[in-house]
Amino acid sequence: MRLAIDCRMVGSGGIGSYISALLPHFLKQYDCLLIGQPAWLESYRNYSRCTMIPCSVPPFSIRETVFFPRNILMQINNCAAYYTPYCNIPSGITVPVFSTIHDVVFLDVPGLSSGIGTKARKWFYQRAVNKSCTIFTVSQFSADRIQYHLKTDKIPVVVTYNALPPWFQTTTGNPDTKDNTILFVGNIKQHKGLHTLLPAFKTVLERGISAKLLIVGNADNFRTGDTTIYQKMKMLPPNSVEFTGKISDSQLQLLYRKAQLLVQPSLYEGFGMPPLEALSLGTNVVLSDIPVFKEIYGNFPVTFFRAGDYNDLADKIFSMYGQPAPSCIPEIYSFKKTADIIFNTINAYLGAYT
């Protein structure tokens, strides 16, 4: 069986990492037609079951939605099915489509986008539902929210979960010593919880812990994006907050390994990868008790605090700072398990209609 796979987002953020981690499993299971930028797909060229077709059409563009290249469509429609790791689906595909919606945060959290932007995103989400035989997602929480916001009564929404990318599984032990950093991996958007973390960190410093808050990202993004957060930062002691700027995967891995704690104060996530990454590299995690984190990390050695409560967060940071590295990390999630769920779903669907 031949499967067409949209790889245009390889090399670009979380979706790119997701499909990159799945591709080796797809290439063992199917003859694959990979659609994307040749430079990003070069590492897959040696797979015997792989055919590549160059495509520079941007996701979510008018050209993708209305005028997708006919020569590429012909090759896609000669396959048994089409898989995309996100909710953007080119026009003109006639074979069964299987897509992934990781979350619907823009529909759940007010103010993340303009009114027009929110409507546009909902249109793309619903279009993916309408064109797909199955929607995959990364948590039961996300599945419930997808079914709440979108009309999914005619197709299944299947939970596959997320997992660690391969590069996180190649480290050799933990550093001999931890430094004094508390790590935040996220962005400035309201639902990521910096508004809770900053006053909590201030309280921790006042209680005598000599720590530095290390924020993965560029300071300029925070100064120009949210003046409230920037003002809270100015109230902290000089040099107590540091920004990493843009860093590589290997640099991020080292920061995880050296940090005393990862704090994940999110108010909303579809899955939330940083806690899993930190735990795998020997770093304790304090995270909010939102439903999706309870679902994903309920069986992990993490410390929950009441979401949005900076006093409770300060108490949890104070109690966990300097504690021994986490142990007995359960092996619940893997991309092999994720891929197997996708394979079984696709094979069952195609088997029922052949």
Tab-separated table of N, CA, C and O in Angstrom, residues 275-315:
chain	number	residue	atom	x	y	z
A	275	PRO	N	7.428	19.102	30.141
A	275	PRO	CA	7.598	18.242	31.313
A	275	PRO	C	8.158	16.862	30.966
A	275	PRO	O	9.012	16.339	31.700
A	276	LEU	N	7.695	16.268	29.891
A	276	LEU	CA	8.204	14.961	29.482
A	276	LEU	C	9.677	15.047	29.106
A	276	LEU	O	10.485	14.168	29.444
A	277	GLU	N	10.054	16.119	28.417
A	277	GLU	CA	11.448	16.320	28.033
A	277	GLU	C	12.336	16.486	29.271
A	277	GLU	O	13.409	15.881	29.374
A	278	ALA	N	11.884	17.311	30.217
A	278	ALA	CA	12.680	17.554	31.420
A	278	ALA	C	12.850	16.280	32.239
A	278	ALA	O	13.963	15.954	32.682
A	279	LEU	N	11.782	15.548	32.457
A	279	LEU	CA	11.851	14.321	33.245
A	279	LEU	C	12.813	13.319	32.621
A	279	LEU	O	13.573	12.643	33.323
A	280	SER	N	12.792	13.226	31.302
A	280	SER	CA	13.660	12.265	30.619
A	280	SER	C	15.134	12.605	30.778
A	280	SER	O	15.996	11.736	30.611
A	281	LEU	N	15.429	13.861	31.115
A	281	LEU	CA	16.810	14.311	31.255
A	281	LEU	C	17.185	14.580	32.714
A	281	LEU	O	18.157	15.257	33.011
A	282	GLY	N	16.404	14.021	33.645
A	282	GLY	CA	16.784	14.049	35.043
A	282	GLY	C	16.469	15.325	35.774
A	282	GLY	O	17.138	15.645	36.766
A	283	THR	N	15.439	16.046	35.352
A	283	THR	CA	15.088	17.318	35.990
A	283	THR	C	13.667	17.256	36.534
A	283	THR	O	12.746	16.820	35.834
A	284	ASN	N	13.509	17.689	37.774
A	284	ASN	CA	12.191	17.696	38.404
A	284	ASN	C	11.278	18.730	37.759
A	284	ASN	O	11.745	19.731	37.199
A	285	VAL	N	9.986	18.472	37.867
A	285	VAL	CA	8.985	19.302	37.197
A	285	VAL	C	7.917	19.733	38.193
A	285	VAL	O	7.383	18.913	38.949
A	286	VAL	N	7.614	21.040	38.190
A	286	VAL	CA	6.452	21.585	38.887
A	286	VAL	C	5.506	22.107	37.815
A	286	VAL	O	5.902	22.912	36.965
A	287	LEU	N	4.276	21.642	37.832
A	287	LEU	CA	3.352	22.025	36.767
A	287	LEU	C	1.948	22.222	37.308
A	287	LEU	O	1.593	21.714	38.371
A	288	SER	N	1.168	22.979	36.549
A	288	SER	CA	-0.189	23.311	36.967
A	288	SER	C	-1.082	22.078	36.904
A	288	SER	O	-0.850	21.139	36.135
A	289	ASP	N	-2.140	22.112	37.706
A	289	ASP	CA	-3.029	20.942	37.798
A	289	ASP	C	-4.193	21.024	36.814
A	289	ASP	O	-5.314	20.611	37.128
A	290	ILE	N	-3.930	21.539	35.615
A	290	ILE	CA	-4.987	21.599	34.604
A	290	ILE	C	-5.332	20.179	34.148
A	290	ILE	O	-4.507	19.261	34.268
A	291	PRO	N	-6.543	19.956	33.636
A	291	PRO	CA	-6.981	18.596	33.305
A	291	PRO	C	-6.041	17.838	32.381
A	291	PRO	O	-5.789	16.642	32.593
A	292	VAL	N	-5.504	18.489	31.352
A	292	VAL	CA	-4.669	17.748	30.417
A	292	VAL	C	-3.377	17.283	31.087
A	292	VAL	O	-2.880	16.187	30.803
A	293	PHE	N	-2.802	18.074	31.983
A	293	PHE	CA	-1.596	17.644	32.692
A	293	PHE	C	-1.905	16.507	33.654
A	293	PHE	O	-1.080	15.612	33.843
A	294	LYS	N	-3.066	16.536	34.277
A	294	LYS	CA	-3.462	15.410	35.122
A	294	LYS	C	-3.595	14.132	34.291
A	294	LYS	O	-3.231	13.042	34.733
A	295	GLU	N	-4.139	14.277	33.086
A	295	GLU	CA	-4.269	13.127	32.184
A	295	GLU	C	-2.909	12.603	31.750
A	295	GLU	O	-2.648	11.398	31.811
A	296	ILE	N	-2.046	13.501	31.290
A	296	ILE	CA	-0.776	13.077	30.697
A	296	ILE	C	0.239	12.675	31.760
A	296	ILE	O	0.958	11.678	31.606
A	297	TYR	N	0.312	13.424	32.853
A	297	TYR	CA	1.403	13.250	33.822
A	297	TYR	C	0.949	12.725	35.180
A	297	TYR	O	1.726	12.730	36.137
A	298	GLY	N	-0.279	12.239	35.267
A	298	GLY	CA	-0.794	11.754	36.545
A	298	GLY	C	0.001	10.610	37.135
A	298	GLY	O	0.032	10.440	38.364
A	299	ASN	N	0.662	9.809	36.298
A	299	ASN	CA	1.453	8.668	36.777
A	299	ASN	C	2.954	8.944	36.785
A	299	ASN	O	3.751	8.017	36.948
A	300	PHE	N	3.339	10.205	36.603
A	300	PHE	CA	4.748	10.578	36.568
A	300	PHE	C	5.151	11.223	37.894
A	300	PHE	O	4.308	11.781	38.605
A	301	PRO	N	6.456	11.200	38.218
A	301	PRO	CA	6.935	11.820	39.463
A	301	PRO	C	7.058	13.337	39.324
A	301	PRO	O	8.156	13.900	39.247
A	302	VAL	N	5.921	14.019	39.254
A	302	VAL	CA	5.883	15.473	39.112
A	302	VAL	C	5.175	16.072	40.322
A	302	VAL	O	4.528	15.359	41.096
A	303	THR	N	5.279	17.379	40.465
A	303	THR	CA	4.610	18.096	41.548
A	303	THR	C	3.603	19.069	40.948
A	303	THR	O	3.973	19.935	40.144
A	304	PHE	N	2.341	18.911	41.301
A	304	PHE	CA	1.286	19.781	40.788
A	304	PHE	C	1.041	20.955	41.744
A	304	PHE	O	1.150	20.810	42.957
A	305	PHE	N	0.717	22.116	41.171
A	305	PHE	CA	0.242	23.243	41.961
A	305	PHE	C	-1.097	23.710	41.401
A	305	PHE	O	-1.452	23.369	40.265
A	306	ARG	N	-1.837	24.467	42.184
A	306	ARG	CA	-3.145	24.958	41.741
A	306	ARG	C	-2.967	25.982	40.631
A	306	ARG	O	-2.329	27.029	40.831
A	307	ALA	N	-3.518	25.698	39.479
A	307	ALA	CA	-3.336	26.551	38.302
A	307	ALA	C	-3.752	27.985	38.609
A	307	ALA	O	-4.831	28.232	39.157
A	308	GLY	N	-2.853	28.935	38.271
A	308	GLY	CA	-3.138	30.344	38.459
A	308	GLY	C	-2.851	30.873	39.846
A	308	GLY	O	-2.954	32.088	40.073
A	309	ASP	N	-2.478	30.008	40.798
A	309	ASP	CA	-2.242	30.404	42.185
A	309	ASP	C	-0.740	30.568	42.402
A	309	ASP	O	-0.021	29.593	42.616
A	310	TYR	N	-0.254	31.811	42.375
A	310	TYR	CA	1.192	32.006	42.450
A	310	TYR	C	1.752	31.707	43.841
A	310	TYR	O	2.917	31.312	43.976
A	311	ASN	N	0.932	31.832	44.882
A	311	ASN	CA	1.407	31.480	46.224
A	311	ASN	C	1.633	29.972	46.342
A	311	ASN	O	2.643	29.531	46.916
A	312	ASP	N	0.718	29.200	45.806
A	312	ASP	CA	0.890	27.746	45.834
A	312	ASP	C	2.068	27.331	44.971
A	312	ASP	O	2.840	26.437	45.331
A	313	LEU	N	2.234	28.000	43.833
A	313	LEU	CA	3.390	27.703	42.979
A	313	LEU	C	4.687	28.019	43.714
A	313	LEU	O	5.648	27.241	43.666
A	314	ALA	N	4.740	29.147	44.403
A	314	ALA	CA	5.947	29.493	45.161
A	314	ALA	C	6.256	28.422	46.207
A	314	ALA	O	7.418	28.028	46.387
A	315	ASP	N	5.230	27.941	46.904
A	315	ASP	CA	5.442	26.888	47.903
A	315	ASP	C	6.017	25.626	47.262
A	315	ASP	O	6.934	24.997	47.813
